[in-house]
C-alpha positions as YAML, in Angstrom:
chain: A
units: angstrom
residues:
- id: 1
  name: MET
  ca: [-23.21, 0.49, 17.39]
- id: 2
  name: PRO
  ca: [-19.40, 0.87, 17.23]
- id: 3
  name: HIS
  ca: [-17.45, -1.51, 15.04]
- id: 4
  name: LEU
  ca: [-14.80, -3.24, 17.15]
- id: 5
  name: GLU
  ca: [-11.86, -5.33, 15.97]
- id: 6
  name: ILE
  ca: [-11.10, -8.45, 17.93]
- id: 7
  name: SER
  ca: [-7.34, -8.00, 17.60]
- id: 8
  name: ASP
  ca: [-7.58, -4.63, 19.39]
- id: 9
  name: LEU
  ca: [-9.27, -6.28, 22.36]
- id: 10
  name: ILE
  ca: [-7.28, -9.49, 22.87]
- id: 11
  name: THR
  ca: [-3.82, -7.89, 22.80]
- id: 12
  name: VAL
  ca: [-3.35, -5.04, 25.27]
- id: 13
  name: THR
  ca: [0.02, -3.42, 25.95]
- id: 14
  name: ASP
  ca: [0.98, -0.72, 28.42]
- id: 15
  name: PRO
  ca: [2.08, 2.11, 26.07]
- id: 16
  name: ALA
  ca: [4.52, 3.50, 28.64]
- id: 17
  name: SER
  ca: [6.37, 0.33, 29.62]
- id: 18
  name: GLY
  ca: [5.58, -1.91, 26.66]
- id: 19
  name: ALA
  ca: [4.56, -4.62, 29.09]
- id: 20
  name: ARG
  ca: [1.80, -6.97, 28.08]
- id: 21
  name: LEU
  ca: [-1.34, -6.80, 30.19]
- id: 22
  name: PRO
  ca: [-3.61, -9.76, 31.03]
- id: 23
  name: VAL
  ca: [-6.92, -9.85, 29.15]
- id: 24
  name: ARG
  ca: [-9.98, -11.59, 30.56]
- id: 25
  name: ARG
  ca: [-11.93, -13.49, 27.93]
- id: 26
  name: ALA
  ca: [-15.33, -12.80, 29.50]
- id: 27
  name: GLU
  ca: [-14.67, -9.05, 29.45]
- id: 28
  name: VAL
  ca: [-13.88, -9.10, 25.71]
- id: 29
  name: VAL
  ca: [-16.96, -11.22, 25.00]
- id: 30
  name: ARG
  ca: [-19.10, -8.79, 27.01]
- id: 31
  name: ARG
  ca: [-17.81, -5.76, 25.07]
- id: 32
  name: LEU
  ca: [-18.43, -7.42, 21.72]
- id: 33
  name: ARG
  ca: [-21.96, -8.45, 22.67]
- id: 34
  name: GLU
  ca: [-22.72, -4.94, 23.91]
- id: 35
  name: ALA
  ca: [-21.45, -3.63, 20.56]
- id: 36
  name: GLY
  ca: [-24.03, -5.84, 18.84]
- id: 37
  name: ASP
  ca: [-21.50, -8.27, 17.37]
- id: 38
  name: PRO
  ca: [-22.42, -11.81, 18.57]
- id: 39
  name: ARG
  ca: [-20.31, -13.45, 15.84]
- id: 40
  name: ALA
  ca: [-17.16, -11.75, 17.13]
- id: 41
  name: ALA
  ca: [-18.13, -12.69, 20.69]
- id: 42
  name: ARG
  ca: [-18.36, -16.37, 19.66]
- id: 43
  name: ILE
  ca: [-14.89, -16.20, 18.05]
- id: 44
  name: VAL
  ca: [-13.35, -14.89, 21.28]
- id: 45
  name: ALA
  ca: [-15.32, -17.30, 23.47]
- id: 46
  name: ALA
  ca: [-13.60, -20.17, 21.62]
- id: 47
  name: LEU
  ca: [-10.08, -18.91, 22.39]
- id: 48
  name: PRO
  ca: [-8.16, -20.75, 25.14]
- id: 49
  name: ALA
  ca: [-7.90, -19.21, 28.61]
- id: 50
  name: ASP
  ca: [-6.57, -20.27, 32.00]
- id: 51
  name: ARG
  ca: [-8.59, -21.13, 35.12]
- id: 52
  name: ASP
  ca: [-8.91, -17.39, 35.91]
- id: 53
  name: ASP
  ca: [-10.36, -16.81, 32.44]
- id: 54
  name: VAL
  ca: [-7.27, -14.88, 31.27]
- id: 55
  name: LEU
  ca: [-6.60, -15.46, 27.58]
- id: 56
  name: ASP
  ca: [-3.59, -17.70, 26.91]
- id: 57
  name: PRO
  ca: [-0.93, -15.21, 25.70]
- id: 58
  name: HIS
  ca: [0.98, -17.85, 23.73]
- id: 59
  name: ALA
  ca: [-2.16, -18.94, 21.87]
- id: 60
  name: VAL
  ca: [-3.00, -15.30, 21.15]
- id: 61
  name: ASP
  ca: [0.54, -14.70, 19.83]
- id: 62
  name: ARG
  ca: [0.30, -17.70, 17.50]
- id: 63
  name: LEU
  ca: [-3.09, -16.52, 16.29]
- id: 64
  name: MET
  ca: [-1.90, -12.96, 15.63]
- id: 65
  name: ILE
  ca: [1.20, -14.14, 13.74]
- id: 66
  name: GLY
  ca: [-0.99, -16.46, 11.66]
- id: 67
  name: VAL
  ca: [-3.48, -13.72, 10.81]
- id: 68
  name: HIS
  ca: [-0.72, -11.24, 9.95]
- id: 69
  name: THR
  ca: [0.95, -13.85, 7.74]
- id: 70
  name: GLU
  ca: [-2.29, -14.16, 5.78]
- id: 71
  name: LEU
  ca: [-2.54, -10.37, 5.64]
- id: 72
  name: GLN
  ca: [0.94, -10.28, 4.10]
- id: 73
  name: ARG
  ca: [-0.16, -12.69, 1.39]
- id: 74
  name: LEU
  ca: [-3.15, -10.45, 0.69]
- id: 75
  name: SER
  ca: [-0.85, -7.40, 0.48]
- id: 76
  name: GLU
  ca: [1.37, -9.24, -1.99]
- id: 77
  name: GLU
  ca: [-1.59, -10.14, -4.20]
- id: 78
  name: LEU
  ca: [-2.85, -6.55, -4.14]
- id: 79
  name: ARG
  ca: [0.69, -5.27, -4.86]
- id: 80
  name: ILE
  ca: [0.50, -2.90, -1.92]
- id: 81
  name: GLY
  ca: [4.27, -2.32, -1.97]
- id: 82
  name: GLU
  ca: [4.22, -0.85, -5.47]
- id: 83
  name: ARG
  ca: [1.28, 1.41, -4.60]
- id: 84
  name: LEU
  ca: [3.08, 2.77, -1.56]
- id: 85
  name: VAL
  ca: [6.33, 3.41, -3.42]
- id: 86
  name: HIS
  ca: [4.40, 5.39, -6.03]
- id: 87
  name: VAL
  ca: [4.15, 8.09, -3.36]
- id: 88
  name: LEU
  ca: [7.12, 7.32, -1.10]
- id: 89
  name: ARG
  ca: [9.74, 7.44, -3.89]
- id: 90
  name: PRO
  ca: [8.99, 11.06, -4.92]
- id: 91
  name: LEU
  ca: [8.74, 12.01, -1.25]
- id: 92
  name: PHE
  ca: [12.28, 10.77, -0.67]
- id: 93
  name: ALA
  ca: [13.41, 12.47, -3.88]
- id: 94
  name: ALA
  ca: [12.08, 15.73, -2.43]
- id: 95
  name: LEU
  ca: [13.95, 15.07, 0.82]
- id: 96
  name: ARG
  ca: [17.19, 14.52, -1.07]
- id: 97
  name: ALA
  ca: [16.61, 17.65, -3.16]
- id: 98
  name: THR
  ca: [16.41, 19.71, 0.04]
- id: 99
  name: ALA
  ca: [19.18, 17.85, 1.87]
- id: 100
  name: GLY
  ca: [21.36, 20.96, 2.07]
- id: 101
  name: GLN
  ca: [18.79, 22.59, 4.34]
- id: 102
  name: ARG
  ca: [19.16, 19.76, 6.88]
- id: 103
  name: GLY
  ca: [22.92, 19.29, 6.83]
- id: 104
  name: PRO
  ca: [24.97, 17.03, 4.55]
- id: 105
  name: ALA
  ca: [25.62, 14.26, 7.08]
- id: 106
  name: GLU
  ca: [22.05, 13.80, 8.29]
- id: 107
  name: PRO
  ca: [20.74, 10.29, 7.36]
- id: 108
  name: LEU
  ca: [17.29, 9.51, 6.04]
- id: 109
  name: ARG
  ca: [15.37, 7.25, 8.38]
- id: 110
  name: LEU
  ca: [11.96, 5.72, 7.62]
- id: 111
  name: VAL
  ca: [10.04, 4.51, 10.67]
- id: 112
  name: ASP
  ca: [7.04, 2.25, 10.10]
- id: 113
  name: ILE
  ca: [4.54, 2.65, 12.96]
- id: 114
  name: GLY
  ca: [2.66, -0.53, 13.87]
- id: 115
  name: SER
  ca: [4.83, -2.54, 11.52]
- id: 116
  name: GLY
  ca: [3.35, -5.95, 12.41]
- id: 117
  name: LEU
  ca: [5.35, -8.63, 10.59]
- id: 118
  name: GLY
  ca: [7.28, -5.85, 8.86]
- id: 119
  name: TYR
  ca: [5.98, -6.46, 5.36]
- id: 120
  name: LEU
  ca: [6.48, -2.87, 4.16]
- id: 121
  name: VAL
  ca: [9.94, -2.47, 5.72]
- id: 122
  name: ARG
  ca: [11.12, -5.87, 4.47]
- id: 123
  name: TRP
  ca: [9.69, -5.22, 0.99]
- id: 124
  name: LEU
  ca: [11.48, -1.86, 0.82]
- id: 125
  name: ALA
  ca: [14.72, -3.47, 2.01]
- id: 126
  name: ALA
  ca: [14.42, -6.32, -0.51]
- id: 127
  name: THR
  ca: [13.66, -4.09, -3.49]
- id: 128
  name: GLY
  ca: [15.80, -1.05, -2.62]
- id: 129
  name: ALA
  ca: [12.88, 0.96, -3.96]
- id: 130
  name: LEU
  ca: [13.76, 4.13, -2.04]
- id: 131
  name: GLY
  ca: [17.37, 4.19, -3.16]
- id: 132
  name: PRO
  ca: [20.56, 4.08, -1.07]
- id: 133
  name: GLY
  ca: [21.13, 5.71, 2.26]
- id: 134
  name: VAL
  ca: [17.70, 5.10, 3.78]
- id: 135
  name: GLU
  ca: [17.60, 3.38, 7.18]
- id: 136
  name: LEU
  ca: [14.51, 1.21, 7.50]
- id: 137
  name: VAL
  ca: [13.00, 0.67, 10.96]
- id: 138
  name: GLY
  ca: [9.77, -1.06, 11.95]
- id: 139
  name: VAL
  ca: [8.21, -0.39, 15.36]
- id: 140
  name: ASP
  ca: [5.34, -2.20, 17.02]
- id: 141
  name: LEU
  ca: [3.91, -2.54, 20.55]
- id: 142
  name: ASP
  ca: [3.31, -6.26, 20.00]
- id: 143
  name: ALA
  ca: [6.49, -8.09, 21.03]
- id: 144
  name: ALA
  ca: [5.49, -11.34, 19.30]
- id: 145
  name: LEU
  ca: [5.00, -9.61, 15.93]
- id: 146
  name: VAL
  ca: [8.29, -7.73, 16.30]
- id: 147
  name: GLY
  ca: [10.12, -10.96, 17.10]
- id: 148
  name: GLU
  ca: [8.68, -12.66, 14.04]
- id: 149
  name: ALA
  ca: [9.46, -9.65, 11.81]
- id: 150
  name: GLU
  ca: [13.07, -9.68, 13.02]
- id: 151
  name: ARG
  ca: [13.33, -13.44, 12.43]
- id: 152
  name: LEU
  ca: [12.02, -13.09, 8.87]
- id: 153
  name: ALA
  ca: [14.35, -10.19, 8.10]
- id: 154
  name: ARG
  ca: [17.39, -12.13, 9.30]
- id: 155
  name: ALA
  ca: [16.34, -15.22, 7.32]
- id: 156
  name: GLU
  ca: [15.95, -13.06, 4.22]
- id: 157
  name: GLU
  ca: [19.29, -11.29, 4.94]
- id: 158
  name: LEU
  ca: [17.69, -7.87, 4.70]
- id: 159
  name: ASP
  ca: [19.20, -4.59, 5.83]
- id: 160
  name: CYS
  ca: [16.46, -3.37, 8.20]
- id: 161
  name: ARG
  ca: [15.58, -3.68, 11.88]
- id: 162
  name: PHE
  ca: [12.58, -3.90, 14.16]
- id: 163
  name: VAL
  ca: [11.96, -2.39, 17.57]
- id: 164
  name: HIS
  ca: [9.46, -3.34, 20.26]
- id: 165
  name: GLY
  ca: [8.15, -0.11, 21.74]
- id: 166
  name: ASN
  ca: [6.80, 3.37, 21.11]
- id: 167
  name: ALA
  ca: [7.66, 4.79, 17.67]
- id: 168
  name: PHE
  ca: [7.78, 8.31, 19.14]
- id: 169
  name: ASP
  ca: [10.32, 7.37, 21.80]
- id: 170
  name: LEU
  ca: [13.20, 6.06, 19.71]
- id: 171
  name: PRO
  ca: [16.79, 7.10, 20.50]
- id: 172
  name: GLU
  ca: [17.25, 8.30, 16.88]
- id: 173
  name: ALA
  ca: [14.74, 10.62, 15.24]
- id: 174
  name: ALA
  ca: [12.69, 9.57, 12.22]
- id: 175
  name: THR
  ca: [12.91, 11.53, 8.99]
- id: 176
  name: VAL
  ca: [9.62, 10.08, 7.72]
- id: 177
  name: TYR
  ca: [6.93, 8.23, 9.62]
- id: 178
  name: VAL
  ca: [4.80, 5.79, 7.64]
- id: 179
  name: SER
  ca: [2.13, 3.19, 8.37]
- id: 180
  name: THR
  ca: [-0.28, 0.90, 6.58]
- id: 181
  name: GLY
  ca: [-3.68, 0.04, 7.99]
- id: 182
  name: VAL
  ca: [-3.11, 1.78, 11.32]
- id: 183
  name: LEU
  ca: [-5.14, 5.00, 11.13]
- id: 184
  name: HIS
  ca: [-8.59, 3.41, 11.49]
- id: 185
  name: HIS
  ca: [-7.56, 2.06, 14.90]
- id: 186
  name: PHE
  ca: [-7.46, 5.64, 16.26]
- id: 187
  name: ARG
  ca: [-10.85, 7.09, 17.18]
- id: 188
  name: GLY
  ca: [-11.92, 10.58, 18.20]
- id: 189
  name: PRO
  ca: [-9.23, 12.89, 19.66]
- id: 190
  name: ALA
  ca: [-6.64, 10.08, 19.53]
- id: 191
  name: LEU
  ca: [-6.42, 10.48, 15.74]
- id: 192
  name: ALA
  ca: [-5.38, 14.15, 15.96]
- id: 193
  name: GLU
  ca: [-3.01, 13.33, 18.83]
- id: 194
  name: PHE
  ca: [-1.35, 10.71, 16.62]
- id: 195
  name: PHE
  ca: [-0.62, 13.29, 13.92]
- id: 196
  name: ARG
  ca: [0.32, 15.99, 16.42]
- id: 197
  name: ALA
  ca: [3.02, 13.73, 17.94]
- id: 198
  name: GLN
  ca: [4.68, 13.61, 14.53]
- id: 199
  name: ALA
  ca: [4.26, 17.32, 13.83]
- id: 200
  name: THR
  ca: [6.08, 18.18, 17.07]
- id: 201
  name: SER
  ca: [8.86, 15.65, 16.40]
- id: 202
  name: PRO
  ca: [12.00, 16.35, 14.30]
- id: 203
  name: ALA
  ca: [10.44, 14.34, 11.43]
- id: 204
  name: LEU
  ca: [10.12, 16.16, 8.10]
- id: 205
  name: ALA
  ca: [7.13, 14.21, 6.81]
- id: 206
  name: PHE
  ca: [4.62, 11.46, 7.44]
- id: 207
  name: CYS
  ca: [2.80, 9.29, 4.95]
- id: 208
  name: HIS
  ca: [0.09, 6.99, 6.30]
- id: 209
  name: PHE
  ca: [-1.84, 4.60, 4.09]
- id: 210
  name: ASP
  ca: [-5.21, 3.33, 5.19]
- id: 211
  name: ILE
  ca: [-8.38, 1.91, 3.71]
- id: 212
  name: ALA
  ca: [-10.21, 4.34, 1.46]
- id: 213
  name: ALA
  ca: [-13.67, 4.97, 2.91]
- id: 214
  name: THR
  ca: [-15.64, 4.22, -0.23]
- id: 215
  name: ARG
  ca: [-19.07, 2.56, -0.37]
- id: 216
  name: LEU
  ca: [-17.40, -0.46, -1.96]
- id: 217
  name: ALA
  ca: [-14.76, -0.88, 0.75]
- id: 218
  name: PRO
  ca: [-16.80, -3.13, 3.13]
- id: 219
  name: ILE
  ca: [-17.97, -5.29, 0.22]
- id: 220
  name: GLY
  ca: [-14.49, -5.57, -1.23]
- id: 221
  name: ALA
  ca: [-13.04, -6.36, 2.19]
- id: 222
  name: TRP
  ca: [-15.61, -9.11, 2.71]
- id: 223
  name: VAL
  ca: [-14.87, -10.70, -0.68]
- id: 224
  name: PHE
  ca: [-11.09, -10.58, -0.34]
- id: 225
  name: HIS
  ca: [-10.91, -11.69, 3.28]
- id: 226
  name: ARG
  ca: [-13.54, -14.39, 2.80]
- id: 227
  name: ALA
  ca: [-11.64, -15.77, -0.18]
- id: 228
  name: ARG
  ca: [-8.09, -15.51, 1.11]
- id: 229
  name: MET
  ca: [-8.10, -15.71, 4.91]
- id: 230
  name: ARG
  ca: [-8.73, -18.90, 6.86]
- id: 231
  name: HIS
  ca: [-9.21, -17.87, 10.47]
- id: 232
  name: PRO
  ca: [-12.56, -16.28, 11.42]
- id: 233
  name: LEU
  ca: [-10.74, -13.52, 13.32]
- id: 234
  name: GLY
  ca: [-8.95, -12.37, 10.18]
- id: 235
  name: ARG
  ca: [-12.16, -12.38, 8.18]
- id: 236
  name: HIS
  ca: [-14.04, -10.49, 10.87]
- id: 237
  name: ASP
  ca: [-11.40, -7.83, 11.47]
- id: 238
  name: GLY
  ca: [-10.82, -7.31, 7.76]
- id: 239
  name: VAL
  ca: [-14.42, -6.19, 7.25]
- id: 240
  name: ALA
  ca: [-14.49, -4.25, 10.54]
- id: 241
  name: SER
  ca: [-11.42, -2.31, 9.38]
- id: 242
  name: ALA
  ca: [-13.23, -1.20, 6.22]
- id: 243
  name: LEU
  ca: [-16.27, -0.14, 8.26]
- id: 244
  name: ARG
  ca: [-14.01, 1.90, 10.57]
- id: 245
  name: ALA
  ca: [-12.11, 3.67, 7.77]
- id: 246
  name: HIS
  ca: [-11.94, 7.45, 8.12]
- id: 247
  name: THR
  ca: [-13.34, 9.80, 5.51]
- id: 248
  name: ASP
  ca: [-11.08, 12.06, 3.46]
- id: 249
  name: GLU
  ca: [-12.35, 15.09, 5.37]
- id: 250
  name: THR
  ca: [-11.65, 13.50, 8.76]
- id: 251
  name: LEU
  ca: [-8.08, 12.58, 7.83]
- id: 252
  name: LEU
  ca: [-7.16, 15.98, 6.42]
- id: 253
  name: SER
  ca: [-8.68, 17.75, 9.41]
- id: 254
  name: ALA
  ca: [-6.88, 15.52, 11.92]
- id: 255
  name: ALA
  ca: [-3.55, 15.79, 10.07]
- id: 256
  name: ALA
  ca: [-3.55, 19.58, 10.17]
- id: 257
  name: ALA
  ca: [-1.05, 20.83, 12.77]
- id: 258
  name: PRO
  ca: [1.27, 23.84, 13.10]
- id: 259
  name: GLY
  ca: [4.29, 23.46, 10.83]
- id: 260
  name: ILE
  ca: [2.66, 20.74, 8.74]
- id: 261
  name: ARG
  ca: [1.07, 20.92, 5.29]
- id: 262
  name: PRO
  ca: [-1.63, 18.17, 5.17]
- id: 263
  name: LEU
  ca: [-2.25, 16.53, 1.79]
- id: 264
  name: LEU
  ca: [-4.31, 13.61, 0.55]
- id: 265
  name: TYR
  ca: [-3.39, 11.54, -2.48]
- id: 266
  name: GLU
  ca: [-6.25, 10.33, -4.65]
- id: 267
  name: PRO
  ca: [-9.29, 11.39, -2.58]
- id: 268
  name: ARG
  ca: [-12.69, 9.95, -3.44]
- id: 269
  name: GLY
  ca: [-13.42, 12.35, -6.28]
- id: 270
  name: LEU
  ca: [-10.13, 11.58, -8.05]
- id: 271
  name: ALA
  ca: [-9.93, 7.81, -7.64]
- id: 272
  name: ASN
  ca: [-11.64, 4.83, -9.23]
- id: 273
  name: PRO
  ca: [-13.50, 3.20, -6.30]
- id: 274
  name: PHE
  ca: [-13.20, -0.22, -7.99]
- id: 275
  name: CYS
  ca: [-9.39, 0.02, -7.92]
- id: 276
  name: THR
  ca: [-8.74, 1.99, -4.75]
- id: 277
  name: THR
  ca: [-7.98, 0.00, -1.60]
- id: 278
  name: LEU
  ca: [-5.48, 2.09, 0.30]
- id: 279
  name: ARG
  ca: [-4.68, 5.76, -0.14]
- id: 280
  name: PRO
  ca: [-2.34, 7.94, 1.90]
- id: 281
  name: VAL
  ca: [-2.68, 11.10, 3.94]
- id: 282
  name: LEU
  ca: [0.59, 13.01, 4.01]
- id: 283
  name: GLY
  ca: [1.98, 15.70, 6.25]
- id: 284
  name: ILE
  ca: [5.07, 17.53, 5.05]
- id: 285
  name: ARG
  ca: [7.04, 20.53, 6.17]
- id: 286
  name: PRO
  ca: [5.95, 23.40, 3.91]
- id: 287
  name: HIS
  ca: [9.30, 23.75, 2.12]
- id: 288
  name: LEU
  ca: [8.89, 20.19, 0.78]
- id: 289
  name: GLU
  ca: [5.65, 20.74, -1.14]
- id: 290
  name: ALA
  ca: [7.17, 22.25, -4.29]
- id: 291
  name: PRO
  ca: [9.95, 19.62, -4.68]
- id: 292
  name: LEU
  ca: [7.45, 16.84, -3.90]
- id: 293
  name: ARG
  ca: [5.07, 18.02, -6.62]
- id: 294
  name: GLN
  ca: [7.99, 18.35, -9.03]
- id: 295
  name: ALA
  ca: [9.13, 14.81, -8.26]
- id: 296
  name: MET
  ca: [5.61, 13.45, -8.76]
- id: 297
  name: GLY
  ca: [5.18, 15.11, -12.14]
- id: 298
  name: ARG
  ca: [1.68, 14.80, -13.63]
- id: 299
  name: ALA
  ca: [0.62, 12.58, -10.72]
- id: 300
  name: SER
  ca: [0.84, 15.62, -8.43]
- id: 301
  name: ARG
  ca: [-2.59, 16.64, -9.75]
- id: 302
  name: ARG
  ca: [-3.98, 13.90, -7.54]
- id: 303
  name: LEU
  ca: [-2.37, 15.44, -4.45]
- id: 304
  name: VAL
  ca: [-4.84, 17.83, -2.77]
- id: 305
  name: GLY
  ca: [-4.97, 19.93, 0.34]
- id: 306
  name: PRO
  ca: [-7.97, 20.92, 2.48]
- id: 307
  name: GLU
  ca: [-8.69, 23.96, 0.28]
- id: 308
  name: GLN
  ca: [-9.03, 21.73, -2.81]
- id: 309
  name: LEU
  ca: [-10.79, 18.77, -1.26]
- id: 310
  name: ALA
  ca: [-14.34, 20.16, -1.49]
- id: 311
  name: GLY
  ca: [-14.08, 20.32, -5.27]
- id: 312
  name: THR
  ca: [-12.81, 16.79, -5.64]
- id: 313
  name: VAL
  ca: [-15.39, 14.90, -3.56]
- id: 314
  name: ARG
  ca: [-18.51, 13.85, -5.38]
...
């Protein structure tokens, strides 16, 4: 049976126009029951809907903002920002080291795909962890989450911005695409298409963090989400995310595209499964590999390509 996340089913957006589409509660309940998940079906059946059985969009927005707020607290406790910067900082050092190849006036622009409440972008803006001269942009198809991210950023007086729409259709090109917890939402050919869209863009690199597919991941997700999240939807989707996590081999295979060097940081064989929650798959233009490894120093030993992966996986 496929593992479905409730949040994927109750918020549907037209990817071309960005317009929100109506979602019938009974249809979502039917899909969850057919997937063998009666608990998730009961959670959705309790959500408010109108007389035509269309889910109340305002109630769904409030629920999604609440769940993402709890997810941010969880990210803060797990110090996700520091873990991400451990890789992103040397990546941007490599970009600066090769700046002459791009032109002196070209800015560095980080675009966070599926930014939600903008935790990563706001954390980077607040800490200045990537150094000066980096434009920080969060993009999401969910207008309610983008609106809340923008409100938080303004309240915190942060130098960053958020866009409602398609991350691959921005008026200004990204230098680096990033994401956290997005990859497991793509299934089958859609995962390779996601990476291919970045490989054919002007971007020089991508760095996507997602749940490490270890045997402990579903157990750890259950413990953390059970202990720290209040709404049943957040608890359910947290465990479903871990069950849907892609293997190291799947990520490296999907990330391979012409003009891109795919790399994985801390694959299963090189990481402590008790400490690993997220780990990134990177795609960089080939000329960046040497300066990236130099910027990472000894940690670059944990950066492996497809040809090295077989020897690292237990």
